[in-house]
Amino acid sequence: MFRPEEMVKIEVITLNRYKDALLTYLHEQGIVEIRELEVKVAQKDSPNEYHRKAASYSITISRLVDFLKTYRKANGGGIKEFFFPPERAKKTYKYGGIEKLIKDVEDFLSVVEPEIKAVEGKITATQTEIERIKADITILELLSALNLDVSYLRPTDMVEIVVGTVDRNKFNPLIEEVKKATEGRVVFVSKDFKDKVLVVFAFLKRDYEKANPVLAKYSLERIEVPEGEGTPRELIKVYEEKLRTKEKELEKAKKDAEMLAEKYYEDVVFYQELMENERDKATVLPMLARTNMTFAMTGWLPRSEVPKVLEGIKRVTKGKAYINIMEPSKEELDEIPIKLKNPSWARPFEMLTEMYGVPKYNEIDPTPIITFTYSFFFGFMLTDFMYGLIIAIVAALLVKGHKKFNDGAYKFAYTLLISAAFTMIMGVLFGSYFGNALDLAGFNVWRKWDSMTDALVVLQLALAIGLAHLFTGYTIGFIVKVKNGEVKDAILDQLSWMFIILGVVFLALGMTGKEALTLPGKALFGAGLVLFIIGEFRNGALAVLLTISDFFGFVGSWLSYARLMALALATAGIAMVINILVQMVWGVSIGPVPIGIVIGLILFVGGQLFSVAINALGAFVHSLRLQYVEFFGTFYSGEGKPFEPFKAKREISKLEFEA
């Protein structure tokens, strides 16, 4: 706790024939982060024919999955599955090397791919034909205004026919220029449509090339006349019959696709996962070095996993491997990957730390601290027992349903559950149960403070909490810098503010009647101010400006904690407005019908749920801000490199190694 997992460096050299087995073992274990090996006496490794096939088949199978997924019948869903998603059954594959896997995939695709592609092609072709028929019907509906046999709208050996639409304001100039270009040898019919004109031109073949540039000049939008004979109205009926036939063909093809999805979807997804993991496994090959007989790799792993990895490597390589475990050097501090290590009660809050950035190897992991401070700030800002209870019920259901997956939903719900507990505690202290709903109902509610009437006290509490929070941050920063040998920086950058904060606290207590603390307060404040100014003068010519800027920056950070009071007031205020509106409509009735009760209940439930959502969102965001900006700014960089192990992604497959 408070420190990242201890990491060590590993180097392995073994024979090439064990490469696939060793990489597969490490990939499945997911506890080593492989790094690029810099060597001059060997060459970089590269994917072979089978790795390239794995990448190609991964793309092919992904396309099949996308097609089948479209026609797969949905199973389950709804609220129950949102809270309690079922675990997907895993299918076992006996792994005997990449060559065997590629052969099995090829055998599978040789059977499945032609079937799926045939149905996919049928659906695509039929959909294209349907769209073409619909477009032809649209054109025929447009041409029906002319009531001409469509056979008259096609060119002959002597006459060129052009059908199209043109903007109304361009029609007359177009006609004039066409007549001029063809010396009057043109016949046309037209029909007005809003801001467009539908027009049919008939030119002699020899005049067409003279007229064509004029048609282009006036942006005539040409229309392709559909095949067939008869008037447009008569042809529409023919095309509608064609459309019905094609739609029936499409429905049949879709049913075939649904049958294929039912038959092959799970198997296709299974092989997709196998191929994607092989493709992922091949990405580390350029990080390895090899000779004709051997290959070498290096990486990082947690110290606690060393015995397990050593045993596994020796087993896979049958003892024919050189393994070197090394402690990280000072020069490698910035290169060491960071894996957070916290007790189970704080582990889900690592998500919040990682959103900002993981610590460096020689920094403190703030996760256990923000587990408390984030949850407390959330509760202080929301400050309503019933709001906390609603959030707690939803979060508890999500935690129970998603715990087995340890996914993002579980971690987020866990943080909400702890925050909801603090919200309920603060709700009791502030006597807030859907705001002042119980007070309006005539109940005598106990409270330590009232958000509305004791706003000044709440502000004082918020600022006192802010000082404590900042002091904690500066203290942590002081300890870390001293441990890392940065004593001067620790004194000037952290201890100075610790003295200033203590001075402010003692002076504030002195103003409340404890005069004995006034003199120590002045001494601490003065000492802190002197250390702060000395530290600022390290900045040279800009020292005066930076001194003023940094000092008021601290004041701004401190005053930022007033948002605790502001959001507590906002929660109480919104709830109070909703309650007042409900009270106003409660007694309304139309004759003997008490319609006000119905409206009031709807308004109360809907309004309070809206208030829960909007105020919880505000509490979530602003609690994070106080951690990331104010608190982390006192000691934390978050510039570490996250531990990214070489790890297989297994949702529906698992490997069983052949003996």
XYZ file of C-alpha atoms in Angstrom:
659
model
C 0.000 0.000 0.000
C 1.169 3.548 -0.916
C 3.947 2.074 -3.065
C 3.702 0.503 -6.538
C 4.420 -3.179 -6.973
C 8.140 -4.002 -6.772
C 9.419 -4.759 -10.274
C 12.463 -6.657 -11.529
C 14.008 -7.021 -14.947
C 14.262 -10.390 -16.666
C 16.501 -11.553 -19.508
C 15.987 -14.892 -21.272
C 18.051 -16.651 -23.940
C 16.881 -20.003 -25.297
C 16.652 -22.078 -28.486
C 14.538 -20.963 -31.436
C 12.476 -24.145 -31.362
C 10.989 -23.102 -28.016
C 10.060 -19.574 -29.166
C 6.419 -20.211 -30.035
C 5.805 -22.281 -26.885
C 7.542 -19.732 -24.633
C 5.736 -16.708 -26.109
C 2.426 -18.558 -25.867
C 3.074 -19.406 -22.206
C 3.972 -15.787 -21.355
C 1.015 -14.516 -23.374
C -1.431 -16.698 -21.479
C 0.061 -15.842 -18.074
C 0.006 -12.086 -18.744
C 2.550 -11.122 -16.069
C 5.583 -9.961 -18.093
C 5.883 -6.706 -20.030
C 8.238 -7.432 -22.926
C 10.568 -4.602 -23.943
C 12.634 -4.117 -27.066
C 16.088 -5.675 -26.802
C 18.967 -3.530 -28.031
C 21.812 -5.733 -29.288
C 24.486 -5.341 -31.956
C 25.685 -8.930 -32.366
C 22.303 -10.345 -33.423
C 19.439 -9.368 -35.701
C 15.853 -8.449 -34.890
C 13.264 -11.170 -35.125
C 10.300 -10.852 -37.490
C 6.929 -12.557 -38.122
C 7.085 -15.732 -40.183
C 4.631 -17.117 -42.730
C 2.251 -18.446 -40.059
C 2.127 -15.145 -38.158
C 1.299 -13.331 -41.399
C -1.462 -15.843 -42.087
C -2.831 -15.310 -38.572
C -3.097 -11.556 -39.229
C -4.810 -12.171 -42.587
C -7.253 -14.745 -41.204
C -8.043 -12.438 -38.296
C -9.319 -9.837 -40.779
C -11.226 -12.443 -42.791
C -12.937 -13.916 -39.726
C -13.758 -10.450 -38.350
C -15.714 -9.745 -41.531
C -17.624 -12.995 -41.119
C -18.369 -12.119 -37.490
C -19.671 -8.671 -38.464
C -22.006 -10.228 -41.040
C -23.344 -12.986 -38.763
C -23.746 -10.604 -35.826
C -26.186 -8.537 -37.906
C -28.503 -11.542 -38.329
C -27.993 -13.178 -34.961
C -31.097 -13.318 -32.808
C -30.647 -11.278 -29.653
C -30.690 -13.273 -26.439
C -31.536 -11.787 -23.066
C -30.842 -8.104 -22.544
C -32.883 -5.691 -20.487
C -32.436 -4.357 -16.968
C -31.697 -7.729 -15.379
C -28.811 -8.440 -17.734
C -27.517 -4.883 -17.254
C -27.126 -5.528 -13.524
C -26.369 -9.254 -13.687
C -24.719 -10.096 -17.022
C -24.172 -13.837 -17.523
C -20.674 -15.239 -17.858
C -19.872 -16.408 -21.356
C -19.005 -20.085 -21.602
C -15.401 -20.716 -22.647
C -14.497 -23.290 -25.252
C -11.174 -25.109 -24.929
C -8.671 -25.358 -27.769
C -5.813 -27.864 -27.558
C -2.819 -25.816 -28.607
C -0.114 -27.740 -30.435
C 1.740 -24.821 -31.990
C 0.923 -22.037 -34.422
C 1.287 -24.326 -37.452
C -1.442 -26.649 -36.178
C -3.685 -23.718 -35.243
C -3.388 -22.191 -38.722
C -4.195 -25.587 -40.267
C -7.309 -25.927 -38.071
C -8.439 -22.402 -38.998
C -7.964 -23.116 -42.702
C -10.002 -26.313 -42.401
C -12.749 -24.412 -40.584
C -12.817 -21.562 -43.117
C -12.877 -23.953 -46.067
C -16.278 -25.175 -44.863
C -17.808 -22.047 -43.341
C -16.590 -19.148 -45.495
C -18.142 -20.287 -48.829
C -21.553 -20.760 -47.184
C -21.503 -17.371 -45.500
C -20.091 -15.555 -48.543
C -22.774 -17.074 -50.800
C -25.600 -15.808 -48.578
C -23.875 -12.459 -48.031
C -23.476 -12.044 -51.808
C -27.134 -12.917 -52.363
C -28.271 -10.355 -49.781
C -25.982 -7.635 -51.166
C -27.020 -8.241 -54.768
C -30.729 -8.325 -53.886
C -30.491 -5.141 -51.812
C -28.730 -3.417 -54.714
C -31.461 -4.547 -57.116
C -34.181 -3.335 -54.728
C -32.577 0.095 -54.494
C -32.331 0.248 -58.307
C -36.018 -0.648 -58.690
C -37.032 1.966 -56.101
C -34.979 4.577 -57.953
C -36.686 3.615 -61.232
C -40.120 3.910 -59.603
C -39.200 7.386 -58.333
C -38.196 8.407 -61.872
C -41.388 6.958 -63.349
C -43.486 8.893 -60.826
C -41.712 12.042 -61.954
C -42.226 11.221 -65.666
C -45.897 10.397 -65.107
C -46.597 14.136 -65.156
C -45.842 14.125 -68.909
C -48.095 11.111 -69.594
C -45.915 9.982 -72.518
C -45.075 6.423 -73.475
C -41.563 5.898 -72.128
C -40.502 4.342 -75.437
C -40.776 7.858 -76.892
C -38.163 9.033 -74.349
C -35.380 6.874 -75.776
C -33.069 7.862 -78.657
C -33.497 6.492 -82.224
C -31.167 6.265 -85.213
C -32.042 9.806 -86.282
C -33.131 11.527 -83.064
C -31.366 12.082 -79.711
C -33.686 12.340 -76.707
C -32.569 14.082 -73.482
C -34.700 14.008 -70.301
C -33.778 16.061 -67.258
C -34.590 18.774 -64.739
C -33.341 22.349 -64.566
C -33.848 25.266 -62.165
C -36.971 27.255 -63.051
C -35.043 30.538 -63.391
C -32.673 28.916 -65.911
C -35.337 27.279 -68.082
C -36.194 30.136 -70.460
C -32.540 31.154 -71.082
C -31.752 27.452 -71.685
C -34.503 27.143 -74.323
C -33.360 30.298 -76.081
C -29.723 29.166 -76.299
C -30.650 25.622 -77.392
C -32.817 27.003 -80.216
C -29.993 29.311 -81.250
C -27.362 26.534 -81.154
C -29.536 24.144 -83.221
C -30.974 26.862 -85.464
C -34.437 26.022 -84.205
C -34.178 22.283 -84.910
C -35.379 21.190 -81.474
C -38.652 19.955 -79.989
C -39.341 19.951 -76.261
C -42.105 19.345 -73.734
C -41.937 20.507 -70.118
C -43.719 20.381 -66.778
C -43.240 22.654 -63.769
C -42.354 21.187 -60.325
C -41.984 23.834 -57.591
C -38.547 25.385 -58.241
C -37.635 22.862 -60.977
C -38.791 22.198 -64.529
C -38.961 18.690 -66.002
C -38.105 18.895 -69.704
C -37.728 16.429 -72.611
C -35.645 17.554 -75.616
C -35.595 15.928 -79.068
C -32.584 16.800 -81.247
C -31.374 15.590 -84.605
C -28.287 13.462 -84.123
C -26.131 15.980 -85.999
C -27.303 18.832 -83.718
C -26.780 17.019 -80.421
C -23.092 17.940 -80.071
C -23.995 21.613 -80.521
C -26.726 21.460 -77.874
C -24.876 19.352 -75.310
C -22.509 22.164 -74.070
C -25.556 24.417 -73.598
C -27.300 21.767 -71.492
C -24.165 21.432 -69.338
C -23.863 25.234 -69.025
C -27.328 25.464 -67.450
C -26.724 22.411 -65.174
C -29.404 20.194 -66.629
C -29.704 17.149 -64.326
C -30.215 14.209 -66.694
C -32.628 11.385 -65.928
C -32.037 7.794 -67.056
C -35.337 6.504 -68.384
C -36.178 3.008 -67.001
C -36.568 0.032 -69.317
C -40.025 -1.002 -70.548
C -42.916 0.138 -72.687
C -46.127 1.929 -71.863
C -46.971 5.021 -69.862
C -45.104 5.698 -66.592
C -48.234 4.783 -64.599
C -48.435 1.412 -66.345
C -44.728 0.745 -65.831
C -44.923 1.665 -62.136
C -47.222 -1.323 -61.576
C -44.727 -3.596 -63.351
C -41.831 -2.283 -61.292
C -43.802 -2.553 -58.045
C -44.381 -6.232 -58.799
C -40.634 -6.670 -59.418
C -39.993 -4.918 -56.103
C -42.301 -7.287 -54.210
C -40.558 -10.280 -55.788
C -37.112 -9.016 -54.843
C -38.229 -8.183 -51.303
C -39.428 -11.761 -50.886
C -36.046 -12.978 -52.152
C -34.341 -10.686 -49.642
C -36.431 -12.005 -46.746
C -35.562 -15.571 -47.713
C -31.844 -14.691 -47.927
C -32.028 -13.025 -44.507
C -33.640 -16.135 -43.032
C -30.765 -18.163 -44.507
C -28.358 -15.716 -42.861
C -30.146 -16.130 -39.510
C -29.794 -19.920 -39.821
C -26.071 -19.546 -40.550
C -25.697 -17.184 -37.582
C -27.394 -19.712 -35.324
C -25.182 -22.484 -36.695
C -21.777 -20.824 -36.941
C -21.649 -17.570 -34.907
C -20.158 -18.993 -31.716
C -17.548 -21.003 -33.646
C -16.588 -18.045 -35.834
C -16.165 -15.793 -32.778
C -14.122 -18.539 -31.114
C -11.673 -18.715 -34.029
C -11.652 -14.922 -34.278
C -10.409 -14.699 -30.698
C -7.753 -17.349 -31.352
C -6.478 -15.494 -34.426
C -6.522 -12.068 -32.764
C -4.427 -13.412 -29.924
C -1.949 -14.924 -32.390
C -1.774 -11.601 -34.200
C -1.201 -9.815 -30.898
C 1.463 -12.350 -29.938
C 3.352 -11.646 -33.173
C 3.626 -7.912 -32.356
C 6.452 -8.591 -29.872
C 8.626 -10.470 -32.369
C 10.425 -7.302 -33.584
C 11.373 -6.668 -29.929
C 13.316 -9.933 -29.783
C 16.867 -10.618 -30.996
C 17.824 -13.863 -32.704
C 20.619 -15.857 -34.245
C 20.330 -18.980 -36.373
C 19.885 -21.175 -33.298
C 18.743 -18.938 -30.423
C 16.636 -15.952 -29.529
C 16.731 -13.491 -26.613
C 14.127 -11.354 -24.902
C 13.921 -8.933 -21.993
C 11.150 -7.385 -19.960
C 9.754 -6.412 -16.571
C 7.619 -8.347 -14.117
C 6.461 -8.026 -10.497
C 8.910 -9.498 -7.983
C 6.115 -11.620 -6.495
C 5.640 -13.411 -9.857
C 9.331 -14.349 -10.338
C 9.114 -17.930 -8.932
C 6.080 -18.706 -11.107
C 7.706 -17.316 -14.270
C 11.022 -19.072 -13.642
C 9.273 -22.401 -13.157
C 7.193 -21.887 -16.309
C 10.139 -20.899 -18.521
C 12.184 -23.875 -17.360
C 9.269 -26.224 -17.987
C 8.521 -24.880 -21.472
C 12.184 -24.882 -22.559
C 12.921 -28.191 -20.795
C 15.585 -26.410 -18.765
C 17.489 -25.214 -21.847
C 17.333 -21.499 -21.073
C 19.573 -18.805 -19.616
C 17.541 -16.628 -17.233
C 18.829 -13.508 -15.502
C 16.787 -11.591 -12.902
C 18.088 -8.055 -12.223
C 17.201 -5.302 -9.778
C 16.313 -1.959 -11.395
C 19.077 0.630 -11.391
C 18.692 4.347 -10.614
C 19.168 5.122 -14.310
C 16.128 2.944 -15.115
C 13.711 4.595 -12.668
C 11.814 6.388 -15.442
C 11.624 3.183 -17.501
C 10.184 0.873 -14.839
C 6.546 0.035 -15.613
C 4.144 0.765 -12.774
C 1.669 -1.760 -11.440
C -0.426 -0.422 -8.579
C -0.606 -2.539 -5.429
C -3.433 -1.863 -3.002
C -5.636 -3.782 -0.556
C -8.942 -5.063 -1.896
C -10.964 -2.213 -0.356
C -8.969 0.408 -2.281
C -8.249 -1.498 -5.500
C -11.310 -0.331 -7.487
C -10.274 3.292 -6.817
C -7.101 2.653 -8.817
C -9.304 3.494 -11.801
C -9.430 7.130 -10.605
C -5.660 7.272 -10.115
C -5.014 5.758 -13.540
C -7.339 8.290 -15.183
C -4.869 10.973 -14.072
C -1.687 8.931 -14.470
C 0.205 6.320 -12.464
C 3.008 7.360 -10.075
C 6.678 7.070 -10.877
C 8.501 4.160 -9.253
C 9.885 6.401 -6.493
C 6.593 8.203 -5.815
C 3.715 7.525 -3.442
C 0.603 5.812 -4.804
C -2.251 8.114 -3.662
C -5.025 5.543 -4.222
C -5.637 4.649 -0.518
C -5.864 8.354 0.327
C -8.276 9.297 -2.449
C -10.392 6.254 -1.590
C -11.365 8.219 1.513
C -11.070 11.838 0.352
C -12.879 11.377 -2.978
C -15.756 9.493 -1.325
C -15.971 12.018 1.509
C -16.028 14.999 -0.862
C -18.694 13.289 -2.982
C -20.831 12.767 0.119
C -20.268 16.338 1.349
C -21.366 17.759 -2.001
C -24.460 15.556 -2.364
C -25.432 15.670 1.335
C -28.762 13.864 1.211
C -29.542 10.551 2.881
C -32.184 9.456 0.360
C -30.029 10.431 -2.620
C -27.222 8.362 -1.132
C -29.610 5.447 -0.553
C -30.802 5.475 -4.189
C -27.230 5.560 -5.491
C -26.201 2.843 -3.017
C -28.979 0.475 -4.151
C -28.083 0.871 -7.844
C -24.342 0.630 -7.132
C -24.734 -2.429 -4.871
C -26.643 -4.292 -7.593
C -23.949 -3.456 -10.160
C -21.184 -4.483 -7.760
C -22.845 -7.812 -7.081
C -23.525 -8.530 -10.749
C -20.154 -7.414 -12.154
C -17.761 -8.463 -9.383
C -16.944 -11.742 -11.127
C -15.779 -9.777 -14.199
C -13.778 -7.137 -12.278
C -14.570 -4.817 -15.195
C -14.964 -1.059 -15.451
C -18.625 -1.246 -14.437
C -17.691 -3.054 -11.199
C -14.927 -0.577 -10.326
C -17.079 2.469 -11.044
C -20.043 1.026 -9.137
C -17.777 0.221 -6.170
C -16.551 3.837 -6.001
C -20.172 4.994 -6.127
C -21.160 2.551 -3.369
C -18.503 3.860 -0.962
C -19.339 7.449 -1.945
C -23.030 6.751 -1.360
C -22.238 5.557 2.186
C -20.561 8.911 2.908
C -23.523 10.686 1.274
C -25.947 8.985 3.665
C -23.768 9.862 6.681
C -23.609 13.508 5.595
C -27.341 13.411 4.879
C -28.009 12.457 8.500
C -25.680 15.206 9.793
C -27.420 17.786 7.600
C -30.914 16.356 8.223
C -31.589 16.111 4.495
C -34.037 13.464 3.244
C -35.088 14.469 -0.273
C -34.109 17.948 0.864
C -36.566 19.323 3.409
C -39.374 16.917 2.434
C -39.744 15.487 5.962
C -39.829 18.985 7.477
C -42.649 19.985 5.137
C -44.457 16.755 6.031
C -44.398 17.778 9.707
C -41.636 15.521 11.044
C -39.098 16.764 13.568
C -35.782 15.940 11.875
C -32.514 15.988 13.838
C -29.599 17.716 12.152
C -26.197 19.003 13.173
C -26.128 21.667 10.456
C -28.600 23.036 7.958
C -27.198 23.653 4.468
C -29.382 26.700 3.911
C -29.414 28.446 7.314
C -25.861 27.479 8.345
C -24.227 28.302 5.019
C -21.409 30.256 6.682
C -20.623 27.359 9.019
C -20.630 24.964 6.056
C -18.229 27.293 4.221
C -15.911 27.335 7.239
C -16.033 23.532 7.352
C -15.232 23.359 3.638
C -12.224 25.675 3.962
C -10.963 23.799 7.047
C -11.248 20.517 5.125
C -9.382 22.152 2.254
C -6.481 23.154 4.491
C -6.292 19.632 5.920
C -6.338 18.147 2.425
C -3.608 20.464 1.130
C -1.508 19.926 4.263
C -1.728 16.157 3.713
C -0.529 16.587 0.141
C 2.414 18.800 1.074
C 3.376 16.402 3.873
C 3.387 13.448 1.478
C 5.450 15.479 -0.992
C 7.924 16.378 1.758
C 8.361 12.724 2.795
C 8.802 11.540 -0.813
C 11.404 14.185 -1.655
C 13.393 13.548 1.526
C 13.382 9.800 0.794
C 14.579 10.499 -2.745
C 17.425 12.709 -1.485
C 15.835 15.996 -2.628
C 16.061 17.604 0.820
C 16.481 21.191 -0.386
C 13.430 20.985 -2.637
C 11.466 19.301 0.146
C 12.162 22.187 2.526
C 11.581 25.018 0.060
C 8.668 23.561 -1.938
C 6.771 21.494 0.639
C 7.833 22.393 4.195
C 7.290 26.089 3.473
C 3.600 25.495 2.721
C 3.239 23.117 5.648
C 4.412 25.931 7.955
C 2.132 28.457 6.248
C -0.914 26.176 6.605
C -0.136 25.446 10.256
C 0.338 29.171 10.818
C -3.059 29.939 9.280
C -4.713 27.246 11.424
C -3.091 28.523 14.658
C -3.978 32.140 13.843
C -7.593 31.137 13.119
C -7.783 29.262 16.431
C -6.258 32.280 18.172
C -9.109 34.429 16.848
C -11.619 32.055 18.454
C -10.322 32.732 21.971
C -7.204 30.555 22.145
C -4.767 33.497 22.294
C -1.868 31.226 23.278
C -1.775 29.909 19.698
C -1.480 33.332 18.080
C 2.298 33.765 18.632
C 3.210 30.233 17.407
C 0.886 30.859 14.463
C 2.712 34.054 13.498
C 6.087 32.311 13.877
C 5.061 29.356 11.705
C 3.458 31.575 9.087
C 6.509 33.852 8.983
C 8.956 30.938 8.759
C 6.926 29.356 5.986
C 6.711 32.640 4.089
C 10.497 33.150 4.321
C 11.179 29.608 3.050
C 8.646 30.110 0.252
C 10.266 33.393 -0.861
C 13.757 31.831 -0.758
C 12.478 28.984 -2.916
C 10.938 31.420 -5.403
C 14.189 33.411 -5.744
C 15.700 30.338 -7.397
C 13.759 31.472 -10.474
C 16.057 34.459 -11.054
C 14.677 37.577 -12.718
C 11.070 36.388 -12.580
C 11.213 35.710 -8.845
C 9.010 38.632 -7.752
C 6.273 37.922 -10.285
C 6.323 34.174 -9.594
C 6.249 34.790 -5.821
C 3.032 36.783 -6.151
C 1.568 34.363 -8.694
C 2.356 31.198 -6.710
C 1.177 32.646 -3.406
C -2.179 33.689 -4.806
C -2.287 30.406 -6.698
C -2.210 28.662 -3.316
C -4.959 30.949 -2.041
C -7.016 30.112 -5.135
C -6.504 26.388 -4.576
C -7.608 26.745 -0.979
C -10.705 28.784 -1.885
C -11.523 26.160 -4.513
C -12.689 23.934 -1.654
C -15.619 26.323 -1.236
C -17.214 24.228 -3.981
C -17.961 21.687 -1.210
C -20.327 24.213 0.312
C -21.605 25.442 -3.069
C -22.659 21.998 -4.288
C -24.151 21.091 -0.902
C -26.286 24.239 -1.175
C -27.177 23.423 -4.803
C -28.398 19.954 -3.820
C -30.490 21.293 -0.964
C -31.793 24.171 -3.108
C -32.947 22.023 -6.035
C -34.618 19.523 -3.680
C -36.330 22.396 -1.825
C -37.701 23.902 -5.061
C -39.120 20.519 -6.091
C -40.736 20.079 -2.671
C -42.270 23.569 -2.791
C -43.729 22.909 -6.262
C -45.201 19.630 -5.021
C -46.673 21.424 -2.011
C -48.250 24.028 -4.317
C -50.068 21.487 -6.515
C -50.860 18.907 -3.809
C -54.266 20.346 -2.849
C -55.501 20.998 -6.389
C -58.635 19.078 -7.361
C -61.139 19.061 -10.213
C -64.461 18.510 -8.572
C -64.157 15.417 -6.371
C -60.979 14.235 -8.197
C -57.741 15.083 -6.242
C -55.641 15.523 -9.374
C -53.033 17.488 -7.424
C -51.931 14.345 -5.569
C -51.237 12.522 -8.842
C -49.389 15.489 -10.360
C -47.533 16.024 -7.097
C -46.341 12.419 -6.909
C -45.173 12.498 -10.546
C -43.435 15.817 -9.972
C -41.837 14.623 -6.735
C -40.530 11.302 -8.096
C -39.407 12.702 -11.444
C -37.924 15.863 -9.955
C -36.021 14.100 -7.187
C -34.621 11.481 -9.578
C -33.490 14.297 -11.871
C -31.919 16.021 -8.870
C -30.105 12.808 -7.901
C -28.689 12.440 -11.416
C -27.618 16.053 -11.986
C -26.177 16.580 -8.510
C -24.405 13.194 -8.470
C -22.778 14.125 -11.784
C -21.653 17.441 -10.309
C -20.319 15.731 -7.174
C -18.433 13.180 -9.295
C -16.751 15.826 -11.461
C -15.910 18.319 -8.732
C -14.657 15.662 -6.312
C -12.277 14.490 -9.022
C -11.168 18.066 -9.649
C -10.227 18.572 -6.015
C -8.065 15.438 -6.239
C -6.478 16.072 -9.622
C -5.889 19.823 -9.479
C -5.619 20.877 -5.847
C -4.404 17.721 -4.071
C -2.180 16.131 -6.722
C -0.670 19.524 -7.471
C 1.039 19.483 -4.061
C 3.089 16.287 -4.495
C 2.118 14.070 -7.416
C 3.318 13.970 -11.026
C 1.406 10.970 -12.406
C 4.118 10.586 -15.062
C 4.837 6.890 -14.540
C 4.543 4.317 -17.326
C 1.621 1.928 -16.735
C 2.473 -1.771 -16.604
C 1.287 -3.261 -19.902
C 1.848 -7.005 -19.703
C 2.108 -9.227 -22.734
C -1.316 -10.741 -22.188
C -3.891 -12.751 -24.119
C -7.486 -11.524 -24.263
C -9.697 -14.491 -23.466
C -13.468 -14.086 -23.296
C -14.777 -17.251 -24.937
C -11.639 -19.323 -25.519
C -8.973 -20.937 -23.395
C -5.886 -22.860 -24.370
C -5.005 -26.334 -23.224
C -1.432 -27.251 -24.087
C -0.845 -30.613 -25.692
C 1.563 -32.823 -23.790
